[in-house]
């Protein structure tokens, strides 16, 4: 790929972190589960899209530690920009007035991560598609249900994105012993981006997140995570929403929906290097890397941080 792209390309293989088929969530879980155990958790409750890589890895971590894992899921959660329009592309919204979204039904069937979630024994509660806000409410209802049954219940936000999750990624930068012009990765719930931004701060390395979620507001959620991380790392930078280098040009049709560019990037890297990406996150990020190399916006020595997600290829 380096020869094809005319850059010195390196890949950080977080698809090989090991836990339950790998991915970036393994790093976060090292800290999140410690906090859950310290809190005496008997059940951990979260939520996400049906093909969530976080829920899969969380389910494994919980099971290994003797903690029940429960998750509220939707095939395709979406954002509502205001009461009448959805921030999702026109070819997937069939009838906004009825609040219905059409999507590839295969995503919600027993494929990909859902197969693994069942093997792991996760208590999955599937809800009809709706907004992220609705999904958060379902997760809260689920947590209350477990509390009512007398179990000590621990809540983990979507994607494991809390200050502790971001801390895990701050720490991961110590594994990077070469210097790079840019680090490029898929960005969604923000703790990967926030941790890497702290870790590479003052290194001169550009920290470029490729958004996999279409709404520009996510940067303000990221800034909240930065505040939380700064409380743990007082010497870290003050990051406001504008300080995040977040490129929205490669989301494609919407969150959780594969793009043509992403799919062809998956084929290209697989055929050139025998490395598989995923259609929701890392494939789109690698499509961005290819495109930005062509325009000269990325050059020199570039680190692609492979965040995992490969089980989704089977969905
Ligand atoms: C969750 C996830 C991301 C995004 O990480 P965040 O910390 O949520 O921004 C990227 N790639 C894959 C494969 C993921 O599962």
Coordinates of N, CA, C and O and ligand atoms in Angstrom, one line a residue, residues 23-25 28 51-54 56-57 158-161 165 169 185-194 212 222 225 255 278 280-282 305-310 312, ligand 1:
X23 N -10.4 -5.3 18.4 CA -11.0 -4.0 18.2 C -10.6 -3.0 19.3 O -10.0 -3.4 20.3
X24 N -10.9 -1.8 19.0 CA -10.4 -0.7 19.9 C -11.1 -0.7 21.3 O -10.6 -0.2 22.3
X25 N -12.3 -1.4 21.4 CA -13.0 -1.3 22.7 C -12.3 -2.2 23.8 O -12.6 -1.9 25.0
X28 N -10.5 0.2 26.1 CA -11.4 0.9 27.0 C -11.8 0.0 28.1 O -11.9 0.4 29.3
X51 N -25.1 -4.1 15.4 CA -23.7 -4.6 15.1 C -22.6 -4.0 15.9 O -21.5 -3.8 15.5
X52 N -23.0 -3.5 17.1 CA -22.0 -2.8 18.0 C -20.8 -3.8 18.3 O -21.0 -4.9 18.8
X53 N -19.6 -3.2 18.0 CA -18.4 -4.0 18.4 C -18.1 -3.9 19.9 O -17.5 -4.7 20.5
X54 N -18.6 -2.7 20.5 CA -18.4 -2.5 21.9 C -19.2 -3.6 22.7 O -18.7 -4.2 23.6
X56 N -20.1 -6.5 21.9 CA -19.5 -7.8 21.8 C -18.3 -8.0 22.7 O -18.2 -8.9 23.5
X57 N -17.4 -7.0 22.7 CA -16.2 -7.1 23.6 C -16.6 -6.9 25.1 O -16.0 -7.6 25.9
X158 N -22.7 4.5 25.6 CA -22.6 3.9 24.3 C -21.1 4.0 23.8 O -20.4 5.0 24.1
X159 N -20.6 2.9 23.3 CA -19.3 2.8 22.8 C -18.2 2.8 23.9 O -17.0 2.9 23.6
X160 N -18.6 2.8 25.1 CA -17.6 2.8 26.2 C -16.9 4.2 26.3 O -15.8 4.3 26.8
X161 N -17.6 5.2 25.8 CA -17.0 6.5 25.8 C -17.2 7.3 27.0 O -18.2 8.0 27.2
X165 N -12.5 5.6 29.3 CA -12.3 5.0 27.9 C -11.3 5.8 27.2 O -10.4 5.3 26.5
X169 N -7.0 5.3 25.6 CA -6.3 5.7 24.4 C -5.2 6.6 24.5 O -4.2 6.6 23.8
X185 N -7.8 7.6 11.8 CA -8.6 6.5 12.4 C -10.1 6.9 12.3 O -10.4 8.1 12.0
X186 N -10.9 5.9 12.4 CA -12.4 6.1 12.5 C -12.8 6.6 13.8 O -12.4 6.2 14.9
X187 N -13.7 7.6 13.8 CA -14.1 8.3 15.0 C -15.6 8.4 15.1 O -16.3 8.7 14.1
X188 N -16.1 8.0 16.3 CA -17.6 8.0 16.4 C -18.1 8.5 17.8 O -18.6 9.6 17.9
X189 N -17.8 7.7 18.8 CA -18.3 8.2 20.1 C -17.3 9.0 20.9 O -17.6 9.6 21.9
X190 N -16.1 9.1 20.4 CA -15.1 10.1 20.8 C -14.0 9.8 21.7 O -13.1 10.6 21.9
X191 N -14.1 8.6 22.4 CA -13.0 8.4 23.4 C -11.7 8.0 22.7 O -10.6 8.3 23.2
X192 N -11.7 7.3 21.6 CA -10.5 7.1 20.8 C -9.9 8.4 20.4 O -8.7 8.6 20.7
X193 N -10.7 9.3 19.8 CA -10.1 10.5 19.3 C -9.6 11.4 20.4 O -8.5 11.9 20.3
X194 N -10.3 11.4 21.5 CA -9.9 12.3 22.7 C -8.6 11.8 23.3 O -7.7 12.5 23.5
X212 N -17.7 8.7 11.4 CA -18.5 7.7 10.9 C -20.0 8.0 11.2 O -20.9 7.1 11.1
X222 N -17.4 15.3 22.2 CA -15.9 15.0 22.3 C -15.3 15.9 23.3 O -14.5 15.5 24.2
X225 N -15.8 14.9 26.8 CA -14.9 13.8 27.2 C -13.5 14.4 27.5 O -12.8 13.9 28.4
X255 N -24.6 6.8 9.5 CA -24.0 5.9 10.5 C -24.6 4.5 10.3 O -25.8 4.3 10.2
X278 N -13.5 -2.9 8.3 CA -14.9 -3.2 8.4 C -15.7 -2.1 7.7 O -15.2 -1.0 7.4
X280 N -18.4 -0.3 8.6 CA -19.0 0.8 9.3 C -18.0 1.9 9.8 O -18.3 3.1 9.9
X281 N -16.8 1.5 10.1 CA -15.8 2.4 10.7 C -14.5 2.4 9.9 O -14.2 3.3 9.2
X282 N -13.7 1.3 10.1 CA -12.3 1.4 9.5 C -12.2 1.5 8.0 O -11.3 2.1 7.5
X305 N -4.6 3.9 12.3 CA -5.0 3.2 13.5 C -6.2 2.3 13.2 O -7.3 2.8 13.1
X306 N -5.9 1.0 13.0 CA -7.0 0.1 12.7 C -7.8 -0.2 13.9 O -7.3 -1.0 14.8
X307 N -9.0 0.3 14.0 CA -9.8 0.1 15.2 C -10.6 -1.2 15.3 O -11.3 -1.4 16.2
X308 N -10.5 -2.0 14.3 CA -11.2 -3.3 14.3 C -12.5 -3.4 13.6 O -12.7 -2.7 12.6
X309 N -13.5 -4.1 14.2 CA -14.8 -4.1 13.6 C -15.0 -5.2 12.6 O -16.1 -5.3 12.0
X310 N -14.0 -6.1 12.4 CA -14.1 -7.1 11.3 C -15.3 -8.0 11.3 O -15.8 -8.4 10.3
X312 N -18.3 -7.4 11.6 CA -19.4 -6.8 10.8 C -19.3 -7.1 9.3 O -20.3 -7.0 8.6
Ligands
LIG1 C1 -16.3 2.0 18.3 C2 -15.5 1.9 17.0 C3 -14.8 3.1 16.5 C4 -15.0 4.4 17.1 O1 -14.4 4.6 18.3 P1 -14.9 5.7 19.3 O2 -14.0 5.7 20.5 O3 -16.3 5.3 19.7 O4 -14.9 7.0 18.6 C5 -14.0 2.9 15.4 N1 -13.9 1.7 14.8 C6 -14.5 0.6 15.3 C7 -14.3 -0.7 14.5 C8 -15.3 0.7 16.4 O5 -15.9 -0.4 16.8

